[in-house]
């Protein structure tokens, strides 16, 4: 789905259901149903996972502070990022396992709730 690629490319920005539906050219209601049926997760869950994948790559490859990485990938709150990352990855952002975010199955669990 092209919109999933668009979400990945823009995940560092604020994206809401209307933005993603507009990108797909359909109503938010139909977009939510279609996206969820095709990808098995809601657009919000997909957005959070995308942000987590980007963060995991940065944490593994970059010496930037965790706070900077959290805000750069689209989280608006550091504590929410740390909690969400730990819930999804099973480890703190300080303990990024080698190779995390290099495989398609990374962050398979829903990382909700996330208000960012």
C-alpha atoms as an extended CHARMM CRD file, in Angstrom:
* protein
*
       116  EXT
         1         1  UNK       CA              0.0000000000        0.0000000000        0.0000000000  PROA      1               0.0000000000
         2         2  UNK       CA              1.5140000000        3.2920000000       -1.1110000000  PROA      2               0.0000000000
         3         3  UNK       CA              0.1360000000        5.1320000000        1.8710000000  PROA      3               0.0000000000
         4         4  UNK       CA              2.1480000000        2.9210000000        4.2410000000  PROA      4               0.0000000000
         5         5  UNK       CA              5.3080000000        4.0050000000        2.4220000000  PROA      5               0.0000000000
         6         6  UNK       CA              4.1610000000        7.6160000000        2.7170000000  PROA      6               0.0000000000
         7         7  UNK       CA              3.6260000000        7.1430000000        6.4600000000  PROA      7               0.0000000000
         8         8  UNK       CA              7.1430000000        5.6760000000        6.7650000000  PROA      8               0.0000000000
         9         9  UNK       CA              8.6310000000        8.6200000000        4.8900000000  PROA      9               0.0000000000
        10        10  UNK       CA              6.7470000000       11.1980000000        6.9740000000  PROA      10              0.0000000000
        11        11  UNK       CA              6.6050000000        9.4410000000       10.3480000000  PROA      11              0.0000000000
        12        12  UNK       CA              8.7450000000       12.1350000000       11.9620000000  PROA      12              0.0000000000
        13        13  UNK       CA              5.8790000000       14.5790000000       11.3530000000  PROA      13              0.0000000000
        14        14  UNK       CA              2.4730000000       14.7800000000       12.9790000000  PROA      14              0.0000000000
        15        15  UNK       CA              0.1840000000       12.5560000000       10.8950000000  PROA      15              0.0000000000
        16        16  UNK       CA             -3.4670000000       12.0250000000       11.6450000000  PROA      16              0.0000000000
        17        17  UNK       CA             -6.0650000000        9.7830000000       10.0630000000  PROA      17              0.0000000000
        18        18  UNK       CA             -7.3420000000       12.5550000000        7.8100000000  PROA      18              0.0000000000
        19        19  UNK       CA             -3.8170000000       13.2190000000        6.4500000000  PROA      19              0.0000000000
        20        20  UNK       CA             -3.2470000000        9.5600000000        5.5990000000  PROA      20              0.0000000000
        21        21  UNK       CA             -6.7470000000        9.1340000000        4.1390000000  PROA      21              0.0000000000
        22        22  UNK       CA             -6.2380000000       12.2280000000        2.0170000000  PROA      22              0.0000000000
        23        23  UNK       CA             -2.9750000000       10.7690000000        0.7340000000  PROA      23              0.0000000000
        24        24  UNK       CA             -4.8910000000        7.6370000000       -0.2890000000  PROA      24              0.0000000000
        25        25  UNK       CA             -7.7240000000        9.6880000000       -1.7840000000  PROA      25              0.0000000000
        26        26  UNK       CA            -10.5040000000        8.0600000000        0.2480000000  PROA      26              0.0000000000
        27        27  UNK       CA            -12.5660000000        8.9090000000        3.3110000000  PROA      27              0.0000000000
        28        28  UNK       CA            -11.0070000000        8.4090000000        6.7550000000  PROA      28              0.0000000000
        29        29  UNK       CA            -13.5780000000        5.7100000000        7.5700000000  PROA      29              0.0000000000
        30        30  UNK       CA            -12.8240000000        3.6730000000        4.4430000000  PROA      30              0.0000000000
        31        31  UNK       CA             -9.0990000000        4.2620000000        4.7830000000  PROA      31              0.0000000000
        32        32  UNK       CA             -9.0770000000        2.9330000000        8.3460000000  PROA      32              0.0000000000
        33        33  UNK       CA            -10.9760000000       -0.2000000000        7.3400000000  PROA      33              0.0000000000
        34        34  UNK       CA             -8.8870000000       -0.8260000000        4.2270000000  PROA      34              0.0000000000
        35        35  UNK       CA             -5.5280000000       -0.1430000000        5.8850000000  PROA      35              0.0000000000
        36        36  UNK       CA             -6.3510000000       -2.3620000000        8.8500000000  PROA      36              0.0000000000
        37        37  UNK       CA             -7.5980000000       -5.1860000000        6.6290000000  PROA      37              0.0000000000
        38        38  UNK       CA             -4.5630000000       -5.0850000000        4.3350000000  PROA      38              0.0000000000
        39        39  UNK       CA             -1.7920000000       -4.5540000000        6.8850000000  PROA      39              0.0000000000
        40        40  UNK       CA             -3.3450000000       -6.0370000000       10.0050000000  PROA      40              0.0000000000
        41        41  UNK       CA             -2.7340000000       -2.9380000000       12.1360000000  PROA      41              0.0000000000
        42        42  UNK       CA             -4.3600000000        0.4620000000       12.3800000000  PROA      42              0.0000000000
        43        43  UNK       CA             -2.6670000000        3.4260000000       10.7250000000  PROA      43              0.0000000000
        44        44  UNK       CA             -1.7590000000        4.7620000000       14.1810000000  PROA      44              0.0000000000
        45        45  UNK       CA             -0.1390000000        1.4690000000       15.1880000000  PROA      45              0.0000000000
        46        46  UNK       CA              1.7670000000        1.4700000000       11.9080000000  PROA      46              0.0000000000
        47        47  UNK       CA              2.9220000000        5.0530000000       12.5100000000  PROA      47              0.0000000000
        48        48  UNK       CA              4.1840000000        4.2300000000       16.0100000000  PROA      48              0.0000000000
        49        49  UNK       CA              6.0440000000        1.1600000000       14.7330000000  PROA      49              0.0000000000
        50        50  UNK       CA              7.5910000000        3.2130000000       11.9530000000  PROA      50              0.0000000000
        51        51  UNK       CA              8.8240000000        5.7570000000       14.4830000000  PROA      51              0.0000000000
        52        52  UNK       CA             10.2230000000        2.9570000000       16.6330000000  PROA      52              0.0000000000
        53        53  UNK       CA             12.0500000000        1.4030000000       13.6640000000  PROA      53              0.0000000000
        54        54  UNK       CA             13.5980000000        4.7650000000       12.7840000000  PROA      54              0.0000000000
        55        55  UNK       CA             14.5700000000        5.3080000000       16.4240000000  PROA      55              0.0000000000
        56        56  UNK       CA             16.1380000000        1.8380000000       16.7170000000  PROA      56              0.0000000000
        57        57  UNK       CA             18.2680000000        2.4560000000       13.6230000000  PROA      57              0.0000000000
        58        58  UNK       CA             19.4090000000        5.8040000000       14.9970000000  PROA      58              0.0000000000
        59        59  UNK       CA             20.1310000000        4.3430000000       18.4400000000  PROA      59              0.0000000000
        60        60  UNK       CA             22.2680000000        1.6140000000       16.8640000000  PROA      60              0.0000000000
        61        61  UNK       CA             24.1200000000        3.8620000000       14.4040000000  PROA      61              0.0000000000
        62        62  UNK       CA             24.1890000000        7.3060000000       15.9960000000  PROA      62              0.0000000000
        63        63  UNK       CA             25.6700000000        8.7960000000       19.1530000000  PROA      63              0.0000000000
        64        64  UNK       CA             22.9010000000       11.3760000000       19.5100000000  PROA      64              0.0000000000
        65        65  UNK       CA             21.1890000000       11.6430000000       22.8960000000  PROA      65              0.0000000000
        66        66  UNK       CA             18.0430000000        9.5450000000       23.2900000000  PROA      66              0.0000000000
        67        67  UNK       CA             15.9970000000       12.6940000000       23.8310000000  PROA      67              0.0000000000
        68        68  UNK       CA             17.0560000000       14.0970000000       20.4580000000  PROA      68              0.0000000000
        69        69  UNK       CA             16.3190000000       10.8150000000       18.7050000000  PROA      69              0.0000000000
        70        70  UNK       CA             12.8940000000       10.5260000000       20.3460000000  PROA      70              0.0000000000
        71        71  UNK       CA             11.8820000000       14.0110000000       19.2350000000  PROA      71              0.0000000000
        72        72  UNK       CA             13.4770000000       13.6580000000       15.7840000000  PROA      72              0.0000000000
        73        73  UNK       CA             11.4930000000       10.5070000000       14.9450000000  PROA      73              0.0000000000
        74        74  UNK       CA              8.1910000000       12.0810000000       15.9810000000  PROA      74              0.0000000000
        75        75  UNK       CA              7.6180000000       11.3850000000       19.6710000000  PROA      75              0.0000000000
        76        76  UNK       CA              6.5620000000       14.4680000000       21.5880000000  PROA      76              0.0000000000
        77        77  UNK       CA              7.3800000000       13.0990000000       25.0230000000  PROA      77              0.0000000000
        78        78  UNK       CA             10.5370000000       11.3050000000       26.1580000000  PROA      78              0.0000000000
        79        79  UNK       CA              8.8680000000        9.1680000000       28.8170000000  PROA      79              0.0000000000
        80        80  UNK       CA              6.2640000000        7.9810000000       26.3040000000  PROA      80              0.0000000000
        81        81  UNK       CA              9.0480000000        7.0820000000       23.8660000000  PROA      81              0.0000000000
        82        82  UNK       CA             11.0090000000        5.1070000000       26.4760000000  PROA      82              0.0000000000
        83        83  UNK       CA              7.8890000000        3.2650000000       27.6930000000  PROA      83              0.0000000000
        84        84  UNK       CA              6.6750000000        2.5150000000       24.1540000000  PROA      84              0.0000000000
        85        85  UNK       CA             10.1210000000        1.4140000000       22.9750000000  PROA      85              0.0000000000
        86        86  UNK       CA             10.5620000000       -0.9080000000       25.9530000000  PROA      86              0.0000000000
        87        87  UNK       CA              7.1110000000       -2.4130000000       25.4960000000  PROA      87              0.0000000000
        88        88  UNK       CA              7.7180000000       -3.0820000000       21.7970000000  PROA      88              0.0000000000
        89        89  UNK       CA             11.4070000000       -4.0690000000       21.8070000000  PROA      89              0.0000000000
        90        90  UNK       CA             11.6210000000       -5.7300000000       25.1970000000  PROA      90              0.0000000000
        91        91  UNK       CA             14.5860000000       -3.5290000000       26.0520000000  PROA      91              0.0000000000
        92        92  UNK       CA             15.2960000000        0.0340000000       27.0350000000  PROA      92              0.0000000000
        93        93  UNK       CA             16.4820000000        2.4230000000       24.2990000000  PROA      93              0.0000000000
        94        94  UNK       CA             19.8180000000        2.3750000000       26.1500000000  PROA      94              0.0000000000
        95        95  UNK       CA             20.0600000000       -1.3680000000       25.5450000000  PROA      95              0.0000000000
        96        96  UNK       CA             19.3000000000       -1.6630000000       21.8430000000  PROA      96              0.0000000000
        97        97  UNK       CA             19.9430000000       -5.2740000000       20.8530000000  PROA      97              0.0000000000
        98        98  UNK       CA             22.3670000000       -5.7230000000       17.9350000000  PROA      98              0.0000000000
        99        99  UNK       CA             20.5640000000       -5.8410000000       14.6030000000  PROA      99              0.0000000000
       100       100  UNK       CA             17.2900000000       -4.4520000000       15.9330000000  PROA      100             0.0000000000
       101       101  UNK       CA             15.2930000000       -2.6630000000       13.2080000000  PROA      101             0.0000000000
       102       102  UNK       CA             17.2070000000       -4.4440000000       10.4710000000  PROA      102             0.0000000000
       103       103  UNK       CA             14.5800000000       -7.1570000000        9.9150000000  PROA      103             0.0000000000
       104       104  UNK       CA             10.9980000000       -6.8050000000        8.6390000000  PROA      104             0.0000000000
       105       105  UNK       CA              9.5390000000       -8.4160000000       11.7670000000  PROA      105             0.0000000000
       106       106  UNK       CA             11.0240000000       -5.8230000000       14.1300000000  PROA      106             0.0000000000
       107       107  UNK       CA              8.4950000000       -4.2840000000       16.4700000000  PROA      107             0.0000000000
       108       108  UNK       CA              5.7700000000       -6.7900000000       15.6980000000  PROA      108             0.0000000000
       109       109  UNK       CA              3.7300000000       -5.9840000000       18.7970000000  PROA      109             0.0000000000
       110       110  UNK       CA              1.3490000000       -3.1090000000       19.0530000000  PROA      110             0.0000000000
       111       111  UNK       CA              3.0870000000       -0.3120000000       20.8750000000  PROA      111             0.0000000000
       112       112  UNK       CA             -0.0150000000        1.5130000000       22.0220000000  PROA      112             0.0000000000
       113       113  UNK       CA             -0.9820000000        3.6540000000       23.7460000000  PROA      113             0.0000000000
       114       114  UNK       CA              0.8400000000        6.5110000000       22.1400000000  PROA      114             0.0000000000
       115       115  UNK       CA             -0.5550000000        9.9830000000       21.9510000000  PROA      115             0.0000000000
       116       116  UNK       CA              2.1800000000       11.3100000000       19.7090000000  PROA      116             0.0000000000
